[in-house]
Short mmCIF file of C-alpha atoms and ligand atoms in Angstrom, two decimals:
data_model
loop_
_atom_site.label_atom_id
_atom_site.label_comp_id
_atom_site.label_asym_id
_atom_site.label_seq_id
_atom_site.Cartn_x
_atom_site.Cartn_y
_atom_site.Cartn_z
CA MET X 1 16.83 -11.15 -13.36
CA HIS X 2 18.31 -12.65 -10.20
CA ARG X 3 15.79 -14.76 -8.30
CA VAL X 4 16.80 -14.87 -4.67
CA LYS X 5 15.19 -16.72 -1.79
CA THR X 6 17.45 -16.09 1.19
CA VAL X 7 18.71 -13.00 2.95
CA ALA X 8 22.29 -14.31 2.68
CA GLN X 9 22.02 -14.60 -1.15
CA LEU X 10 20.42 -11.18 -1.31
CA GLN X 11 23.17 -9.57 0.70
CA THR X 12 25.89 -11.16 -1.45
CA LEU X 13 24.25 -9.63 -4.52
CA ILE X 14 23.90 -6.26 -2.80
CA LYS X 15 27.59 -6.33 -1.83
CA THR X 16 28.51 -6.80 -5.50
CA TRP X 17 26.26 -3.93 -6.53
CA ARG X 18 27.67 -1.69 -3.81
CA GLY X 19 31.19 -2.53 -5.04
CA GLU X 20 30.12 -1.27 -8.46
CA GLY X 21 28.86 1.96 -6.86
CA LYS X 22 25.23 1.23 -7.67
CA ARG X 23 22.22 2.94 -6.12
CA ILE X 24 19.58 0.40 -5.03
CA ALA X 25 15.79 0.70 -4.96
CA LEU X 26 13.29 -1.62 -3.28
CA VAL X 27 9.70 -2.22 -4.42
CA PRO X 28 7.99 -4.26 -1.70
CA THR X 29 4.91 -6.22 -2.86
CA MET X 30 2.74 -9.16 -1.89
CA GLY X 31 2.67 -10.40 -5.48
CA ASN X 32 -0.26 -10.99 -7.85
CA LEU X 33 1.24 -8.10 -9.74
CA HIS X 34 -0.84 -5.71 -11.83
CA ALA X 35 -0.15 -2.54 -13.82
CA GLY X 36 0.04 -0.52 -10.57
CA HIS X 37 2.96 -2.62 -9.31
CA LEU X 38 4.74 -2.40 -12.67
CA GLN X 39 4.43 1.38 -12.47
CA LEU X 40 6.21 1.23 -9.07
CA VAL X 41 9.06 -0.71 -10.69
CA ARG X 42 9.27 1.85 -13.51
CA VAL X 43 9.52 4.69 -11.00
CA ALA X 44 12.15 2.74 -9.02
CA GLN X 45 14.19 2.34 -12.22
CA GLN X 46 14.19 6.13 -12.62
CA HIS X 47 15.64 6.54 -9.11
CA ALA X 48 18.25 3.76 -8.95
CA ASP X 49 20.70 1.61 -10.93
CA SER X 50 19.41 -1.70 -9.55
CA VAL X 51 15.87 -2.55 -8.50
CA ILE X 52 14.87 -5.29 -6.06
CA THR X 53 11.20 -6.29 -6.13
CA SER X 54 10.14 -8.38 -3.17
CA ILE X 55 7.18 -10.71 -3.17
CA PHE X 56 6.13 -11.84 0.29
CA VAL X 57 2.57 -12.45 1.46
CA ASN X 58 3.19 -11.28 4.99
CA PRO X 59 1.11 -13.30 7.47
CA SER X 60 1.58 -10.82 10.30
CA GLN X 61 -0.42 -8.09 8.57
CA PHE X 62 -3.55 -10.23 8.21
CA ALA X 63 -5.91 -10.13 11.19
CA ILE X 64 -7.59 -13.31 12.40
CA GLY X 65 -10.37 -14.28 9.98
CA GLU X 66 -8.87 -12.33 7.07
CA ASP X 67 -7.88 -13.70 3.66
CA PHE X 68 -4.24 -14.75 4.26
CA ALA X 69 -4.79 -18.32 2.97
CA ALA X 70 -6.96 -17.18 0.06
CA TYR X 71 -4.82 -14.15 -0.88
CA PRO X 72 -4.22 -14.44 -4.65
CA ARG X 73 -0.77 -15.90 -5.45
CA SER X 74 0.52 -16.04 -9.03
CA GLU X 75 4.28 -16.58 -8.84
CA GLN X 76 4.84 -17.75 -12.42
CA GLN X 77 3.00 -14.82 -14.00
CA ASP X 78 4.60 -12.37 -11.56
CA GLN X 79 8.05 -13.61 -12.50
CA GLN X 80 7.29 -13.20 -16.20
CA LYS X 81 6.02 -9.65 -15.67
CA LEU X 82 9.10 -8.70 -13.64
CA THR X 83 11.44 -10.19 -16.24
CA GLY X 84 9.53 -8.27 -18.92
CA ILE X 85 9.92 -4.97 -17.15
CA GLY X 86 13.56 -5.52 -16.27
CA THR X 87 13.61 -5.73 -12.47
CA ASP X 88 17.17 -6.69 -11.51
CA CYS X 89 16.29 -8.95 -8.60
CA LEU X 90 13.19 -10.77 -7.41
CA PHE X 91 13.46 -11.42 -3.67
CA ILE X 92 10.94 -14.12 -2.78
CA PRO X 93 11.69 -15.43 0.71
CA SER X 94 9.74 -18.05 2.68
CA ILE X 95 7.95 -17.26 5.95
CA ALA X 96 10.66 -19.18 7.85
CA GLU X 97 13.39 -17.15 6.15
CA VAL X 98 11.72 -13.89 7.10
CA TYR X 99 10.54 -14.62 10.63
CA GLY X 100 12.74 -17.48 11.83
CA ASP X 101 11.85 -18.90 15.24
CA GLN X 102 9.48 -16.98 17.52
CA PRO X 103 10.35 -13.38 16.71
CA GLN X 104 10.07 -11.10 19.74
CA THR X 105 10.05 -7.68 18.10
CA ARG X 106 7.17 -5.82 16.53
CA ILE X 107 7.03 -2.21 15.37
CA SER X 108 4.01 -0.06 16.13
CA VAL X 109 3.52 3.47 14.87
CA THR X 110 1.18 4.11 17.72
CA ASP X 111 -1.12 7.04 16.90
CA MET X 112 -1.76 6.33 13.25
CA ALA X 113 -2.03 2.54 13.46
CA GLY X 114 -5.35 2.73 15.29
CA LEU X 115 -7.06 5.08 12.83
CA HIS X 116 -9.22 4.32 9.79
CA CYS X 117 -8.20 0.85 8.49
CA GLY X 118 -6.53 0.19 11.85
CA GLN X 119 -9.95 0.25 13.55
CA PHE X 120 -11.20 -2.52 11.32
CA ARG X 121 -7.98 -4.55 10.94
CA PRO X 122 -6.46 -4.91 14.43
CA GLY X 123 -2.68 -5.35 14.28
CA HIS X 124 -2.57 -4.83 10.52
CA PHE X 125 -0.31 -1.77 10.51
CA ASP X 126 2.04 -3.23 13.14
CA GLY X 127 2.49 -6.18 10.80
CA VAL X 128 3.12 -3.83 7.86
CA ALA X 129 5.58 -1.61 9.77
CA THR X 130 7.49 -4.66 11.03
CA ILE X 131 7.85 -6.36 7.63
CA VAL X 132 8.71 -3.11 5.86
CA CYS X 133 11.40 -2.31 8.45
CA LYS X 134 12.78 -5.84 8.06
CA LEU X 135 12.83 -5.50 4.24
CA PHE X 136 14.62 -2.15 4.56
CA ASN X 137 17.26 -3.80 6.77
CA MET X 138 17.59 -6.90 4.57
CA THR X 139 18.01 -4.93 1.34
CA GLN X 140 19.80 -1.84 2.70
CA ALA X 141 18.15 -0.02 -0.20
CA ASP X 142 18.77 3.68 -0.85
CA CYS X 143 15.13 4.26 -1.73
CA ALA X 144 11.83 2.39 -1.61
CA VAL X 145 8.75 2.88 -3.75
CA PHE X 146 5.14 2.48 -2.54
CA GLY X 147 1.74 3.04 -4.12
CA LEU X 148 -0.33 5.86 -2.68
CA LYS X 149 -3.50 3.81 -2.94
CA ASP X 150 -2.41 2.65 0.52
CA PHE X 151 -2.21 6.24 1.71
CA GLN X 152 -2.41 5.39 5.42
CA GLN X 153 0.25 2.69 5.00
CA PHE X 154 2.57 5.24 3.34
CA ALA X 155 1.96 7.80 6.11
CA ILE X 156 2.79 5.14 8.72
CA ILE X 157 5.98 4.08 6.92
CA LYS X 158 7.07 7.73 6.63
CA THR X 159 6.54 8.17 10.38
CA MET X 160 8.47 4.98 11.17
CA VAL X 161 11.39 6.06 8.96
CA ARG X 162 11.47 9.46 10.67
CA ASP X 163 11.16 8.07 14.22
CA LEU X 164 13.74 5.31 13.76
CA ASN X 165 16.19 7.37 11.65
CA ILE X 166 16.13 4.75 8.90
CA PRO X 167 18.42 5.97 6.12
CA ILE X 168 16.12 5.47 3.14
CA GLN X 169 14.32 7.76 0.71
CA LEU X 170 10.61 7.04 0.37
CA ILE X 171 8.85 7.60 -2.94
CA GLY X 172 5.05 7.54 -3.22
CA VAL X 173 3.45 6.85 -6.60
CA ASP X 174 -0.05 7.88 -7.68
CA THR X 175 -2.71 5.20 -7.88
CA VAL X 176 -3.11 3.45 -11.24
CA ARG X 177 -6.78 3.05 -12.15
CA GLU X 178 -8.93 0.93 -14.46
CA THR X 179 -10.65 2.92 -17.22
CA ASN X 180 -13.79 3.17 -15.02
CA GLY X 181 -11.76 4.75 -12.19
CA LEU X 182 -11.48 1.67 -9.97
CA ALA X 183 -8.10 1.67 -8.21
CA MET X 184 -6.00 -1.31 -9.28
CA SER X 185 -5.58 -3.85 -6.49
CA SER X 186 -4.64 -7.50 -6.18
CA ARG X 187 -7.95 -8.00 -4.35
CA ASN X 188 -9.97 -6.81 -7.37
CA SER X 189 -9.74 -10.43 -8.53
CA TYR X 190 -12.38 -11.21 -5.87
CA LEU X 191 -14.92 -9.05 -7.78
CA SER X 192 -17.39 -10.40 -10.35
CA VAL X 193 -17.76 -8.54 -13.65
CA GLN X 194 -20.91 -6.83 -12.33
CA GLU X 195 -19.21 -5.90 -9.04
CA LYS X 196 -16.23 -4.45 -10.93
CA SER X 197 -18.55 -2.08 -12.68
CA THR X 198 -20.34 -1.14 -9.41
CA ALA X 199 -16.95 -0.68 -7.72
CA ALA X 200 -16.26 2.36 -9.89
CA LEU X 201 -18.73 4.22 -7.67
CA LEU X 202 -16.15 4.32 -4.87
CA PHE X 203 -13.85 6.63 -6.84
CA GLN X 204 -16.81 8.60 -8.21
CA THR X 205 -18.01 9.22 -4.65
CA LEU X 206 -14.54 10.40 -3.60
CA CYS X 207 -14.45 12.79 -6.57
CA GLN X 208 -17.93 14.07 -5.77
CA ALA X 209 -16.94 14.84 -2.14
CA ARG X 210 -13.69 16.49 -3.25
CA ASP X 211 -15.52 18.63 -5.83
CA ALA X 212 -18.06 19.74 -3.21
CA ILE X 213 -15.23 20.76 -0.83
CA ILE X 214 -13.39 22.64 -3.57
CA ALA X 215 -16.65 24.40 -4.44
CA GLY X 216 -16.82 25.67 -0.83
CA ASN X 217 -18.85 23.07 1.11
CA ARG X 218 -17.02 22.61 4.43
CA ASP X 219 -19.69 20.58 6.23
CA TYR X 220 -17.43 17.53 6.44
CA PRO X 221 -19.72 15.38 8.64
CA ALA X 222 -22.63 15.91 6.22
CA LEU X 223 -20.46 15.15 3.18
CA GLN X 224 -19.21 11.96 4.83
CA HIS X 225 -22.77 10.92 5.71
CA GLN X 226 -24.03 11.54 2.14
CA ALA X 227 -21.16 9.54 0.69
CA MET X 228 -21.81 6.59 3.04
CA GLN X 229 -25.51 6.64 2.08
CA ARG X 230 -24.71 6.73 -1.63
CA LEU X 231 -22.37 3.77 -1.28
CA ALA X 232 -24.82 1.82 0.90
CA SER X 233 -27.62 2.20 -1.64
CA ALA X 234 -25.33 0.74 -4.33
CA GLY X 235 -24.63 -2.33 -2.15
CA PHE X 236 -21.34 -1.36 -0.46
CA GLN X 237 -20.78 -2.02 3.22
CA THR X 238 -18.64 1.01 4.05
CA ASP X 239 -16.16 0.79 6.94
CA TYR X 240 -15.33 4.50 6.80
CA PHE X 241 -15.39 7.51 4.53
CA SER X 242 -13.29 10.16 6.28
CA ILE X 243 -12.21 13.65 5.31
CA CYS X 244 -8.82 14.13 6.99
CA ARG X 245 -5.71 16.24 7.17
CA SER X 246 -3.20 14.66 4.80
CA ASP X 247 -0.22 14.86 7.20
CA ASP X 248 -1.50 13.16 10.37
CA LEU X 249 -4.78 11.68 9.05
CA GLN X 250 -6.82 13.27 11.85
CA PRO X 251 -10.33 14.57 11.01
CA ALA X 252 -10.11 17.76 8.95
CA THR X 253 -11.41 20.99 10.42
CA LEU X 254 -12.12 24.31 8.72
CA PRO X 255 -8.65 25.90 8.54
CA ASP X 256 -6.95 22.74 7.18
CA GLN X 257 -5.85 23.09 3.57
CA ASP X 258 -4.08 19.85 2.67
CA LEU X 259 -6.71 17.15 2.75
CA VAL X 260 -7.17 13.50 1.98
CA ILE X 261 -10.44 11.63 1.78
CA LEU X 262 -9.89 8.03 2.84
CA THR X 263 -12.38 5.24 2.34
CA ALA X 264 -12.71 1.48 2.72
CA ALA X 265 -15.78 -0.48 1.72
CA LYS X 266 -16.73 -4.09 1.17
CA LEU X 267 -18.36 -5.17 -2.06
CA GLY X 268 -19.09 -8.87 -2.38
CA LYS X 269 -15.98 -10.72 -1.21
CA ALA X 270 -13.61 -7.77 -1.71
CA ARG X 271 -12.67 -5.06 0.77
CA LEU X 272 -11.69 -2.07 -1.38
CA ILE X 273 -9.71 0.94 -0.21
CA ASP X 274 -9.20 4.20 -2.06
CA ASN X 275 -8.40 7.85 -1.39
CA LEU X 276 -8.08 11.29 -2.96
CA TYR X 277 -5.66 13.95 -1.75
CA PHE X 278 -5.89 17.60 -2.70
CA SER X 279 -5.46 21.14 -1.38
CA VAL X 280 -8.16 23.76 -0.87
O1 PAF Z 301 1.27 -2.79 0.21
C1 PAF Z 301 1.62 -3.98 0.27
O2 PAF Z 301 1.55 -4.73 -0.71
C2 PAF Z 301 2.12 -4.53 1.58
O3 PAF Z 301 1.43 -3.98 2.66
C3 PAF Z 301 3.63 -4.39 1.77
C4 PAF Z 301 4.06 -2.93 1.78
C5 PAF Z 301 4.35 -5.11 0.63
C6 PAF Z 301 4.07 -5.02 3.08
O4 PAF Z 301 3.76 -6.36 3.14
#
């Protein structure tokens, strides 16, 4: 595995690969890799000859007061996992390498960035869109692979790629879950053993709402309210539990058929997000 820290080194490697006619995939991550990330690498390997996995804890997507400094970092273990799975290149740049001096440009996918998580994490999705666009430009990848646990993030990246005519194929991969249903996340390391078991309720509540909708209950406000109450009585502080259209993430109404239920809730020190998408 090539371990590359600068954009110049990365682009030299890419030039060699291009000369060999290789198709290149990017898996952008913030490290502290778990089975969900390794699944993204596996999918990338099915779509390309060479896979670049980036690890960059991106400061610009953390709002003031969030966990940028405390965000779990585990470079040694990450490197071992990536070597084990056969990623071709680990791109692990510094903040200075990525942002240089006083960057002036920021990307905002305006409508979607203010919804759901955007209401609780001001500037978060602008930071995500900007770093993802930069990584696309740095790597010139043919395709990029993202986890659908971050459903809103994926919708925003799709919109950015469409609006800016970025020549890249986007691939979304289903959420990998613990045996109790909890979506895998780097932030699960903030949970105690007891909280990890309680956290399973988030997915159970999503499934319960989905099953009620499939069974014919279309009173979305009532379903959302019941879910929030259920989570509150188990000790969650729920930011939102929203039944939406899966394309533009606006509140679902009766005729809509492709739906996603999005939720974010705090439990102890962790803010957990999860979703379920389905058609009725
Ligand atoms: O999903 C993540 O881990 C991050 O938001 C991403 C896409 C790597 C951008 O920093």
